[in-house]
Amino acid sequence: MKALASVARNNKPEALSLNSMLSAHTQPAGAEKRPSTASSQQLCDALNGLAQAQNARSGTHVTATPTAAFPSLQSPCFYHNRFDDAVDFDKVLEEIKNDEWMSHSRLVQTATGVREVSKQLQRRPIKRAVKNVMIVTKARDNQLVVLTRELALWLLRTPRYGSDLGVNVYVDAKLRNSKRFNAAGIVNEEPRFRDMLRYWSPDLCWSQPEKFDLVLTLGGDGTVLFTSWLFQRIVPPVLSFSLGSLGFLTSFEFERYKDHLNRVMGEEGMRVNLRMRFTCTVYRDGPDGHEMEEGEQFEVLNELVIDRGPSPYVSNLELYGDNELLTVVQADGCIFSTPTGSTAYSLSAGGSLVHPDIPAILLTPICPHTLSFRPMVLSDTMLLRVSIPRNSRATAYCAFDGKGRVELRQGDHVTITASQYPFPTVVRTDTEWFDSVSRTLRWNVRAATQKGFDAGGSATGSEDGKEEDDGWDIDTDSACYVSEESSIAASPLRRQMSLLGIIREK
């Protein structure tokens, strides 16, 4: 199913239907086409029929489940396989039982399935033997190379899981010949470290993401986004140390890395939050009016930005939701942000802060041509499509998490859907998002708080050293009340109110 998900599609990139995949095997020649909204029972019967047919061909009489007989039809969800005992998938299926066409394999391709799995992963800690740790180090910071060496040595030396040594450590392949990292010195300390100290590359992250049990990032939010860029499909759990200049996504202090990692890799385990990502697919206008051709596809954690680029004209974009025209955008561009990216470019352009647990797509215009085009929060189940009209004056440009800038010509379009490959981050506290917003944005922080009324706070001491507490010397606002008890004249404000008939003088 992973391979099928990457093939070119003529229409919108929607979740693959098992019905269409199985119809060729389950229907005899000349039979009518099965409706696309077949029930889950029909899907189950079709899979059972395939399993029995394969058993008959192999000569075995052992009853096999459809997924056991056909590994290619197993759930492509990495977290279903790795965290199977931590998540009650029966309960997840119960949440969507009214959806007739939903099955376990289809579940992981929906935003609903990701949400429900994420809720359960946050409630209970996951206890797993972390055998392979990947370290992603911020670029252009030699001081962090020294810290990477310190962290790698500690992970290699610290005994884990009944062994007198630690775990396998993967560092950036660019550190292989680094003098600051000094890989030769690490290997000379313990000969067995030669097999335990390894190197990762983007190709390894793309081809074998399941090799890593935990990813540690040393840097800031940009390093976390780079990690998301490395893992364009399956992403291992990511624990981010705060060593950058901002820190929305980095909630762990590096000074306490031993305590944090001993807790996560020990008996306490880790709690994981599945952050929503977008699958953004570019479609090119076919030659001579032929059907669209699928182009680049990216998984983004923060946002997709479509802007006018170097053109002096405002962007002219057609925005569709579930194949229905929503509006025509005339602006410098549009930002389609995830809840995680709501604190980034979207916030600077006037968008709202959105908690990462809220499933939503944020639409934020950039300098719109109409004052009524305000930021919107859309459902994460919508399929959005942004098209460049063929009569547009200029082209547009797409940026995916600030990378992979692509030009959209007249007739091209890009689609935005909730990804089936979320970004798992290790959770430190239940309020870490609010803490990060308060820490980085100084959210709702004022220079001084309002003082309370304290009758004796400003009282002067008496001759015998005892403080007097006779109440307030000025107990009311004299603009509305008389200033002296013997005065019969009302204050100026009260007199004006009396003349206007608002109040009556006694």
Short mmCIF file of C-alpha atoms in Angstrom, two decimals:
data_model
loop_
_atom_site.label_atom_id
_atom_site.label_comp_id
_atom_site.label_asym_id
_atom_site.label_seq_id
_atom_site.Cartn_x
_atom_site.Cartn_y
_atom_site.Cartn_z
CA MET A 1 0.00 0.00 0.00
CA LYS A 2 2.97 2.32 0.57
CA ALA A 3 4.08 1.74 -3.00
CA LEU A 4 0.57 2.26 -4.33
CA ALA A 5 0.29 5.51 -2.39
CA SER A 6 3.18 7.00 -4.35
CA VAL A 7 1.97 6.24 -7.86
CA ALA A 8 0.61 8.98 -10.08
CA ARG A 9 -3.05 9.76 -9.54
CA ASN A 10 -5.25 11.42 -12.08
CA ASN A 11 -7.54 13.06 -9.57
CA LYS A 12 -7.15 14.29 -6.03
CA PRO A 13 -4.71 12.40 -3.74
CA GLU A 14 -7.23 10.66 -1.53
CA ALA A 15 -6.91 7.58 0.64
CA LEU A 16 -6.59 4.42 -1.41
CA SER A 17 -9.65 2.21 -1.48
CA LEU A 18 -9.25 -1.48 -0.81
CA ASN A 19 -12.35 -2.06 -2.90
CA SER A 20 -10.64 -1.00 -6.10
CA MET A 21 -7.55 -3.01 -5.19
CA LEU A 22 -9.51 -6.18 -4.55
CA SER A 23 -12.19 -5.93 -7.23
CA ALA A 24 -9.98 -7.51 -9.87
CA HIS A 25 -9.51 -10.60 -7.68
CA THR A 26 -12.96 -10.96 -6.23
CA GLN A 27 -15.22 -10.30 -9.23
CA PRO A 28 -15.59 -12.67 -12.15
CA ALA A 29 -15.18 -11.43 -15.69
CA GLY A 30 -18.20 -9.53 -16.93
CA ALA A 31 -19.55 -8.88 -13.46
CA GLU A 32 -20.83 -5.46 -12.57
CA LYS A 33 -18.46 -3.13 -10.81
CA ARG A 34 -18.73 -3.20 -7.04
CA PRO A 35 -19.88 0.09 -5.53
CA SER A 36 -17.10 2.21 -4.06
CA THR A 37 -18.90 2.39 -0.70
CA ALA A 38 -18.83 -1.32 0.09
CA SER A 39 -19.20 -2.23 3.72
CA SER A 40 -16.36 -3.42 5.91
CA GLN A 41 -17.94 -6.90 5.89
CA GLN A 42 -17.55 -7.09 2.11
CA LEU A 43 -13.93 -6.04 2.45
CA CYS A 44 -13.37 -8.69 5.09
CA ASP A 45 -14.98 -11.37 2.91
CA ALA A 46 -12.82 -10.34 -0.03
CA LEU A 47 -9.65 -10.56 2.04
CA ASN A 48 -10.67 -13.94 3.44
CA GLY A 49 -11.31 -15.18 -0.06
CA LEU A 50 -7.87 -14.10 -1.15
CA ALA A 51 -6.29 -15.78 1.86
CA GLN A 52 -8.13 -19.05 1.21
CA ALA A 53 -7.16 -18.97 -2.47
CA GLN A 54 -3.50 -18.57 -1.59
CA ASN A 55 -3.70 -21.38 0.98
CA ALA A 56 -5.29 -23.65 -1.60
CA ARG A 57 -2.50 -22.93 -4.09
CA SER A 58 0.17 -23.58 -1.47
CA GLY A 59 -1.46 -26.81 -0.33
CA THR A 60 -1.79 -25.77 3.29
CA HIS A 61 -4.95 -26.19 5.34
CA VAL A 62 -3.98 -23.80 8.13
CA THR A 63 -6.43 -20.98 8.55
CA ALA A 64 -4.63 -17.70 7.93
CA THR A 65 -5.81 -14.18 8.49
CA PRO A 66 -5.91 -11.96 5.42
CA THR A 67 -3.10 -9.73 6.65
CA ALA A 68 -0.94 -12.71 7.57
CA ALA A 69 -1.46 -14.27 4.18
CA PHE A 70 -0.84 -10.99 2.38
CA PRO A 71 1.84 -8.91 4.13
CA SER A 72 1.42 -6.17 1.53
CA LEU A 73 -2.11 -5.58 2.80
CA GLN A 74 -1.03 -5.07 6.40
CA SER A 75 -1.53 -1.68 7.95
CA PRO A 76 1.13 0.73 6.72
CA CYS A 77 0.98 2.61 10.02
CA PHE A 78 4.35 2.42 11.72
CA TYR A 79 2.81 3.23 15.10
CA HIS A 80 0.28 0.41 14.88
CA ASN A 81 3.15 -2.06 14.68
CA ARG A 82 5.49 -0.44 17.17
CA PHE A 83 2.98 0.68 19.80
CA ASP A 84 0.43 -2.09 19.41
CA ASP A 85 0.32 -2.93 23.12
CA ALA A 86 0.19 0.74 24.14
CA VAL A 87 -2.87 1.61 22.04
CA ASP A 88 -6.28 -0.05 22.25
CA PHE A 89 -7.12 -0.19 18.55
CA ASP A 90 -10.48 -1.79 19.26
CA LYS A 91 -11.42 1.41 21.06
CA VAL A 92 -10.14 3.45 18.13
CA LEU A 93 -12.31 1.45 15.75
CA GLU A 94 -15.23 1.87 18.13
CA GLU A 95 -14.93 5.65 17.74
CA ILE A 96 -15.62 5.35 14.01
CA LYS A 97 -17.97 2.35 13.99
CA ASN A 98 -20.70 4.32 12.21
CA ASP A 99 -18.47 4.72 9.17
CA GLU A 100 -19.39 1.72 7.03
CA TRP A 101 -16.46 1.86 4.64
CA MET A 102 -13.77 2.19 7.33
CA SER A 103 -11.44 -0.74 7.99
CA HIS A 104 -8.23 -1.08 9.95
CA SER A 105 -6.07 -0.57 6.88
CA ARG A 106 -8.06 2.49 5.86
CA LEU A 107 -8.04 3.81 9.40
CA VAL A 108 -4.42 4.92 9.35
CA GLN A 109 -4.98 6.94 6.17
CA THR A 110 -7.45 9.29 7.83
CA ALA A 111 -7.08 12.25 10.11
CA THR A 112 -9.57 10.63 12.47
CA GLY A 113 -7.36 7.61 12.98
CA VAL A 114 -4.29 9.72 13.69
CA ARG A 115 -6.22 11.78 16.23
CA GLU A 116 -7.52 8.80 18.16
CA VAL A 117 -4.16 7.04 18.23
CA SER A 118 -2.49 10.26 19.37
CA LYS A 119 -4.91 10.65 22.27
CA GLN A 120 -4.11 7.19 23.60
CA LEU A 121 -0.36 7.57 23.16
CA GLN A 122 -0.43 10.73 25.30
CA ARG A 123 -2.40 9.10 28.11
CA ARG A 124 0.00 6.28 28.89
CA PRO A 125 3.79 6.07 28.74
CA ILE A 126 5.35 3.78 26.15
CA LYS A 127 8.00 1.44 27.52
CA ARG A 128 10.28 0.29 24.74
CA ALA A 129 13.86 -0.87 24.57
CA VAL A 130 15.61 1.94 22.74
CA LYS A 131 18.47 0.19 20.96
CA ASN A 132 19.24 2.65 18.13
CA VAL A 133 19.44 6.40 18.79
CA MET A 134 19.87 8.98 16.03
CA ILE A 135 21.35 12.42 16.83
CA VAL A 136 20.54 15.37 14.56
CA THR A 137 22.91 18.31 15.17
CA LYS A 138 22.23 21.89 14.16
CA ALA A 139 24.29 23.01 11.17
CA ARG A 140 26.89 25.78 11.33
CA ASP A 141 27.43 25.54 15.08
CA ASN A 142 30.73 23.94 16.04
CA GLN A 143 29.94 24.17 19.75
CA LEU A 144 27.09 21.72 19.24
CA VAL A 145 29.51 19.25 17.62
CA VAL A 146 31.32 19.10 20.95
CA LEU A 147 28.02 18.51 22.75
CA THR A 148 27.13 15.82 20.21
CA ARG A 149 30.33 13.99 21.07
CA GLU A 150 29.57 14.26 24.79
CA LEU A 151 26.06 12.91 24.30
CA ALA A 152 27.19 10.09 21.99
CA LEU A 153 29.87 8.97 24.45
CA TRP A 154 27.39 8.90 27.32
CA LEU A 155 24.90 6.85 25.28
CA LEU A 156 27.64 4.38 24.30
CA ARG A 157 29.07 4.02 27.82
CA THR A 158 25.89 3.86 29.95
CA PRO A 159 24.82 0.20 30.46
CA ARG A 160 21.34 -0.55 29.16
CA TYR A 161 18.99 -3.52 29.11
CA GLY A 162 21.27 -6.04 30.82
CA SER A 163 24.39 -5.20 28.81
CA ASP A 164 27.59 -3.64 30.12
CA LEU A 165 27.47 -1.18 27.22
CA GLY A 166 24.96 1.34 25.98
CA VAL A 167 23.03 1.61 22.74
CA ASN A 168 23.90 2.10 19.10
CA VAL A 169 24.35 5.77 18.21
CA TYR A 170 23.89 7.27 14.74
CA VAL A 171 25.44 10.69 14.09
CA ASP A 172 25.56 12.83 10.95
CA ALA A 173 27.82 11.31 8.30
CA LYS A 174 29.52 14.71 7.97
CA LEU A 175 31.07 14.13 11.41
CA ARG A 176 32.97 11.05 10.25
CA ASN A 177 36.13 13.08 9.62
CA SER A 178 35.46 15.93 12.04
CA LYS A 179 38.39 16.82 14.32
CA ARG A 180 36.06 18.21 16.98
CA PHE A 181 33.96 15.06 17.03
CA ASN A 182 37.07 12.83 16.94
CA ALA A 183 35.39 9.56 16.04
CA ALA A 184 38.75 7.75 16.16
CA GLY A 185 39.20 8.74 19.79
CA ILE A 186 35.76 7.32 20.66
CA VAL A 187 36.52 4.01 18.95
CA ASN A 188 39.96 3.74 20.59
CA GLU A 189 38.38 4.05 24.03
CA GLU A 190 36.45 0.78 23.60
CA PRO A 191 36.97 -1.55 20.59
CA ARG A 192 33.31 -2.56 20.65
CA PHE A 193 32.32 1.06 20.01
CA ARG A 194 33.47 0.54 16.41
CA ASP A 195 30.27 -1.40 15.67
CA MET A 196 28.08 0.77 17.88
CA LEU A 197 29.03 4.20 16.52
CA ARG A 198 27.31 4.58 13.17
CA TYR A 199 26.45 7.32 10.72
CA TRP A 200 23.15 8.38 9.20
CA SER A 201 22.51 9.99 5.84
CA PRO A 202 19.33 11.35 4.19
CA ASP A 203 19.18 8.20 2.04
CA LEU A 204 19.16 6.00 5.15
CA CYS A 205 16.39 8.10 6.72
CA TRP A 206 14.34 7.74 3.54
CA SER A 207 14.89 4.01 2.96
CA GLN A 208 15.03 2.62 6.53
CA PRO A 209 13.28 4.99 8.94
CA GLU A 210 12.17 2.10 11.15
CA LYS A 211 15.82 1.44 12.00
CA PHE A 212 15.79 4.24 14.59
CA ASP A 213 13.99 3.88 17.92
CA LEU A 214 14.52 7.47 19.05
CA VAL A 215 15.75 10.70 17.43
CA LEU A 216 17.51 13.38 19.51
CA THR A 217 17.83 16.89 18.09
CA LEU A 218 20.43 19.39 19.28
CA GLY A 219 19.42 22.87 18.16
CA GLY A 220 16.26 24.90 17.84
CA ASP A 221 12.98 24.71 15.95
CA GLY A 222 14.83 24.78 12.63
CA THR A 223 16.58 21.54 13.54
CA VAL A 224 13.23 19.93 14.34
CA LEU A 225 11.86 21.05 10.95
CA PHE A 226 14.98 19.64 9.28
CA THR A 227 14.27 16.31 11.01
CA SER A 228 10.75 16.35 9.61
CA TRP A 229 12.25 17.06 6.19
CA LEU A 230 14.58 14.05 6.53
CA PHE A 231 11.72 11.67 7.32
CA GLN A 232 9.23 12.25 4.54
CA ARG A 233 7.18 9.21 5.49
CA ILE A 234 7.57 7.28 8.77
CA VAL A 235 9.07 9.34 11.61
CA PRO A 236 10.52 7.79 14.80
CA PRO A 237 9.74 9.52 18.12
CA VAL A 238 11.66 12.80 18.38
CA LEU A 239 13.04 14.29 21.61
CA SER A 240 14.30 17.85 21.13
CA PHE A 241 16.87 19.57 23.33
CA SER A 242 16.69 23.35 23.52
CA LEU A 243 19.94 24.68 22.08
CA GLY A 244 18.61 27.22 19.59
CA SER A 245 17.40 30.81 19.61
CA LEU A 246 13.61 30.28 19.85
CA GLY A 247 12.29 27.00 21.17
CA PHE A 248 8.58 26.42 20.48
CA LEU A 249 9.26 22.74 19.81
CA THR A 250 12.26 22.20 22.12
CA SER A 251 11.16 21.68 25.71
CA PHE A 252 14.04 19.60 27.14
CA GLU A 253 17.12 21.26 28.67
CA PHE A 254 20.40 19.79 27.51
CA GLU A 255 21.97 20.38 30.94
CA ARG A 256 19.70 17.64 32.29
CA TYR A 257 19.99 15.24 29.35
CA LYS A 258 21.06 12.35 31.59
CA ASP A 259 17.92 12.60 33.73
CA HIS A 260 15.64 13.02 30.72
CA LEU A 261 17.08 10.09 28.76
CA ASN A 262 17.28 7.79 31.77
CA ARG A 263 13.59 8.39 32.33
CA VAL A 264 12.58 7.97 28.69
CA MET A 265 14.79 4.93 28.03
CA GLY A 266 14.11 3.39 31.45
CA GLU A 267 11.11 2.01 33.27
CA GLU A 268 9.12 5.24 33.16
CA GLY A 269 8.95 5.26 29.36
CA MET A 270 7.93 8.08 27.05
CA ARG A 271 4.69 9.82 26.20
CA VAL A 272 4.28 10.74 22.56
CA ASN A 273 2.25 13.43 20.84
CA LEU A 274 1.48 12.83 17.16
CA ARG A 275 1.71 16.25 15.57
CA MET A 276 -0.28 16.73 12.39
CA ARG A 277 1.55 17.11 9.07
CA PHE A 278 0.31 17.97 5.58
CA THR A 279 0.80 15.96 2.42
CA CYS A 280 1.28 18.56 -0.30
CA THR A 281 1.28 17.36 -3.91
CA VAL A 282 2.05 19.48 -6.96
CA TYR A 283 0.20 18.72 -10.22
CA ARG A 284 1.42 20.02 -13.57
CA ASP A 285 -0.82 21.01 -16.42
CA GLY A 286 -0.64 18.35 -19.12
CA PRO A 287 0.60 19.25 -22.59
CA ASP A 288 -2.06 20.32 -25.08
CA GLY A 289 -4.79 20.16 -22.47
CA HIS A 290 -4.18 16.54 -21.48
CA GLU A 291 -4.77 15.25 -17.97
CA MET A 292 -2.69 16.53 -15.06
CA GLU A 293 0.67 15.02 -14.24
CA GLU A 294 1.68 14.47 -10.63
CA GLY A 295 4.90 16.24 -9.69
CA GLU A 296 6.62 16.88 -6.38
CA GLN A 297 5.18 15.69 -3.07
CA PHE A 298 6.28 16.80 0.38
CA GLU A 299 5.31 16.19 4.01
CA VAL A 300 5.30 19.51 5.89
CA LEU A 301 5.18 20.09 9.63
CA ASN A 302 4.76 23.88 9.74
CA GLU A 303 3.15 25.30 6.63
CA LEU A 304 2.77 25.48 2.89
CA VAL A 305 3.25 29.03 1.60
CA ILE A 306 2.08 30.12 -1.85
CA ASP A 307 3.25 33.61 -2.81
CA ARG A 308 3.70 35.78 -5.90
CA GLY A 309 7.48 35.48 -5.89
CA PRO A 310 9.30 38.17 -7.91
CA SER A 311 6.15 39.15 -9.82
CA PRO A 312 4.91 42.74 -9.31
CA TYR A 313 1.28 41.55 -9.61
CA VAL A 314 -0.84 40.23 -6.78
CA SER A 315 -1.42 36.49 -6.76
CA ASN A 316 -4.57 35.24 -8.44
CA LEU A 317 -5.37 31.87 -6.86
CA GLU A 318 -8.46 29.67 -7.02
CA LEU A 319 -9.12 27.91 -3.72
CA TYR A 320 -11.16 24.70 -3.79
CA GLY A 321 -12.42 22.67 -0.84
CA ASP A 322 -13.45 19.08 -1.59
CA ASN A 323 -13.58 20.02 -5.29
CA GLU A 324 -15.94 22.95 -4.64
CA LEU A 325 -14.76 26.48 -5.42
CA LEU A 326 -14.52 28.40 -2.14
CA THR A 327 -13.07 31.71 -3.27
CA VAL A 328 -10.63 33.41 -5.60
CA VAL A 329 -7.68 34.80 -3.66
CA GLN A 330 -6.13 38.11 -4.64
CA ALA A 331 -3.27 38.75 -2.26
CA ASP A 332 0.49 38.54 -1.93
CA GLY A 333 -0.11 34.90 -1.13
CA CYS A 334 -1.64 32.40 1.28
CA ILE A 335 -0.35 30.37 4.21
CA PHE A 336 -1.78 26.91 4.88
CA SER A 337 -0.55 26.06 8.34
CA THR A 338 -0.76 23.09 10.68
CA PRO A 339 -1.54 23.74 14.36
CA THR A 340 2.17 23.25 15.05
CA GLY A 341 2.96 25.96 12.49
CA SER A 342 0.41 28.38 13.95
CA THR A 343 3.20 29.99 16.01
CA ALA A 344 5.39 30.56 12.93
CA TYR A 345 4.72 32.45 9.68
CA SER A 346 0.94 32.26 10.18
CA LEU A 347 1.16 34.11 13.49
CA SER A 348 3.29 36.87 11.95
CA ALA A 349 0.69 37.29 9.19
CA GLY A 350 -2.15 37.72 11.71
CA GLY A 351 -3.23 34.13 12.26
CA SER A 352 -4.39 32.72 15.57
CA LEU A 353 -2.54 30.53 18.05
CA VAL A 354 -3.87 26.97 17.80
CA HIS A 355 -3.09 24.15 20.21
CA PRO A 356 -1.34 21.25 18.42
CA ASP A 357 -3.97 18.76 19.66
CA ILE A 358 -6.69 20.55 17.69
CA PRO A 359 -7.16 18.95 14.24
CA ALA A 360 -7.37 21.87 11.84
CA ILE A 361 -6.00 23.53 8.73
CA LEU A 362 -5.23 27.23 9.17
CA LEU A 363 -5.78 29.49 6.17
CA THR A 364 -4.01 32.83 6.59
CA PRO A 365 -3.86 35.34 3.72
CA ILE A 366 -0.75 37.44 3.18
CA CYS A 367 -1.68 41.12 2.65
CA PRO A 368 -5.06 40.41 0.98
CA HIS A 369 -6.56 42.82 -1.55
CA THR A 370 -9.84 42.88 0.40
CA LEU A 371 -10.17 43.78 4.07
CA SER A 372 -12.84 41.11 4.60
CA PHE A 373 -10.51 38.22 3.76
CA ARG A 374 -9.63 37.22 7.31
CA PRO A 375 -7.77 34.14 8.64
CA MET A 376 -9.88 30.98 8.89
CA VAL A 377 -9.64 27.63 10.68
CA LEU A 378 -10.84 24.74 8.50
CA SER A 379 -11.54 21.08 9.19
CA ASP A 380 -8.59 18.75 8.80
CA THR A 381 -10.78 16.34 6.83
CA MET A 382 -11.05 18.74 3.90
CA LEU A 383 -9.10 18.32 0.69
CA LEU A 384 -7.83 21.75 -0.33
CA ARG A 385 -6.66 22.57 -3.83
CA VAL A 386 -5.04 25.80 -4.95
CA SER A 387 -5.01 26.37 -8.71
CA ILE A 388 -3.30 28.95 -10.87
CA PRO A 389 -5.84 30.09 -13.48
CA ARG A 390 -4.73 29.81 -17.08
CA ASN A 391 -5.49 33.50 -17.58
CA SER A 392 -3.44 34.57 -14.55
CA ARG A 393 -1.02 37.45 -15.17
CA ALA A 394 1.86 35.73 -13.40
CA THR A 395 2.97 32.44 -11.88
CA ALA A 396 3.14 31.60 -8.17
CA TYR A 397 5.72 29.95 -5.95
CA CYS A 398 5.33 27.25 -3.27
CA ALA A 399 7.56 26.80 -0.24
CA PHE A 400 7.25 23.66 1.91
CA ASP A 401 8.41 24.40 5.46
CA GLY A 402 10.59 27.07 3.93
CA LYS A 403 12.35 24.53 1.67
CA GLY A 404 11.87 23.00 -1.76
CA ARG A 405 10.66 26.19 -3.44
CA VAL A 406 8.68 25.24 -6.55
CA GLU A 407 7.15 27.43 -9.27
CA LEU A 408 3.48 26.94 -10.15
CA ARG A 409 2.74 27.96 -13.72
CA GLN A 410 -0.63 28.77 -15.26
CA GLY A 411 -2.82 25.66 -15.14
CA ASP A 412 -0.87 23.98 -12.31
CA HIS A 413 -2.28 23.30 -8.88
CA VAL A 414 -1.23 21.98 -5.48
CA THR A 415 -3.30 19.90 -3.05
CA ILE A 416 -3.18 19.97 0.75
CA THR A 417 -4.45 17.07 2.87
CA ALA A 418 -3.89 15.82 6.40
CA SER A 419 -1.00 13.37 6.25
CA GLN A 420 -1.17 9.76 7.34
CA TYR A 421 2.43 10.14 8.54
CA PRO A 422 2.32 12.36 11.65
CA PHE A 423 5.36 13.76 13.46
CA PRO A 424 5.72 12.14 16.91
CA THR A 425 7.32 14.29 19.60
CA VAL A 426 8.17 13.14 23.11
CA VAL A 427 6.02 15.02 25.64
CA ARG A 428 7.58 16.37 28.80
CA THR A 429 4.59 17.92 30.61
CA ASP A 430 0.89 18.31 29.91
CA THR A 431 1.23 22.10 29.70
CA GLU A 432 4.44 22.32 27.67
CA TRP A 433 2.74 24.12 24.77
CA PHE A 434 1.43 26.88 27.05
CA ASP A 435 4.81 27.04 28.75
CA SER A 436 6.61 27.43 25.43
CA VAL A 437 4.22 30.15 24.23
CA SER A 438 4.63 32.06 27.48
CA ARG A 439 8.41 31.62 27.42
CA THR A 440 9.05 32.53 23.79
CA LEU A 441 6.27 35.04 23.00
CA ARG A 442 5.88 36.48 26.51
CA TRP A 443 2.21 35.65 26.00
CA ASN A 444 -0.07 37.76 28.23
CA VAL A 445 2.86 38.99 30.29
CA ARG A 446 2.63 42.60 31.54
CA ALA A 447 5.25 44.77 33.17
CA ALA A 448 3.44 44.97 36.52
CA THR A 449 0.41 43.25 37.98
CA GLN A 450 -2.51 45.13 39.47
CA LYS A 451 -2.10 45.78 43.17
CA GLY A 452 -4.68 44.61 45.67
CA PHE A 453 -6.27 46.84 48.33
CA ASP A 454 -4.23 46.78 51.55
CA ALA A 455 -5.50 49.05 54.31
CA GLY A 456 -2.39 48.80 56.47
CA GLY A 457 0.16 48.62 53.71
CA SER A 458 1.04 52.31 53.76
CA ALA A 459 0.24 53.11 57.37
CA THR A 460 2.87 55.03 59.37
CA GLY A 461 4.13 53.83 62.68
CA SER A 462 2.86 55.37 65.93
CA GLU A 463 4.99 56.81 68.73
CA ASP A 464 5.10 53.51 70.64
CA GLY A 465 6.27 51.61 67.53
CA LYS A 466 2.94 49.95 66.81
CA GLU A 467 1.36 50.32 63.38
CA GLU A 468 -2.04 51.90 63.17
CA ASP A 469 -4.68 50.18 61.03
CA ASP A 470 -7.68 52.47 60.88
CA GLY A 471 -8.69 51.62 57.33
CA TRP A 472 -8.23 53.71 54.22
CA ASP A 473 -7.80 57.45 54.48
CA ILE A 474 -9.43 57.85 51.05
CA ASP A 475 -12.09 55.20 50.91
CA THR A 476 -14.16 56.28 47.89
CA ASP A 477 -13.78 58.06 44.58
CA SER A 478 -14.59 61.69 45.38
CA ALA A 479 -15.51 62.37 41.77
CA CYS A 480 -18.80 60.61 42.32
CA TYR A 481 -19.35 61.08 46.05
CA VAL A 482 -19.07 64.03 48.42
CA SER A 483 -15.61 64.51 49.82
CA GLU A 484 -16.71 65.49 53.36
CA GLU A 485 -19.41 64.07 55.54
CA SER A 486 -20.76 67.56 56.43
CA SER A 487 -20.89 68.67 52.81
CA ILE A 488 -24.36 68.93 51.30
CA ALA A 489 -23.13 69.71 47.80
CA ALA A 490 -22.66 66.84 45.42
CA SER A 491 -19.43 66.38 43.47
CA PRO A 492 -19.21 68.00 39.99
CA LEU A 493 -19.79 64.69 38.23
CA ARG A 494 -22.77 63.87 40.39
CA ARG A 495 -24.23 67.38 39.87
CA GLN A 496 -23.99 67.02 36.06
CA MET A 497 -25.67 63.62 36.22
CA SER A 498 -28.47 65.19 38.27
CA LEU A 499 -28.99 67.94 35.70
CA LEU A 500 -29.28 65.34 32.95
CA GLY A 501 -31.90 63.47 34.97
CA ILE A 502 -29.75 60.36 35.33
CA ILE A 503 -29.88 60.50 39.11
CA ARG A 504 -31.96 62.50 41.58
CA GLU A 505 -30.46 64.55 44.38
CA LYS A 506 -31.93 63.84 47.78
#
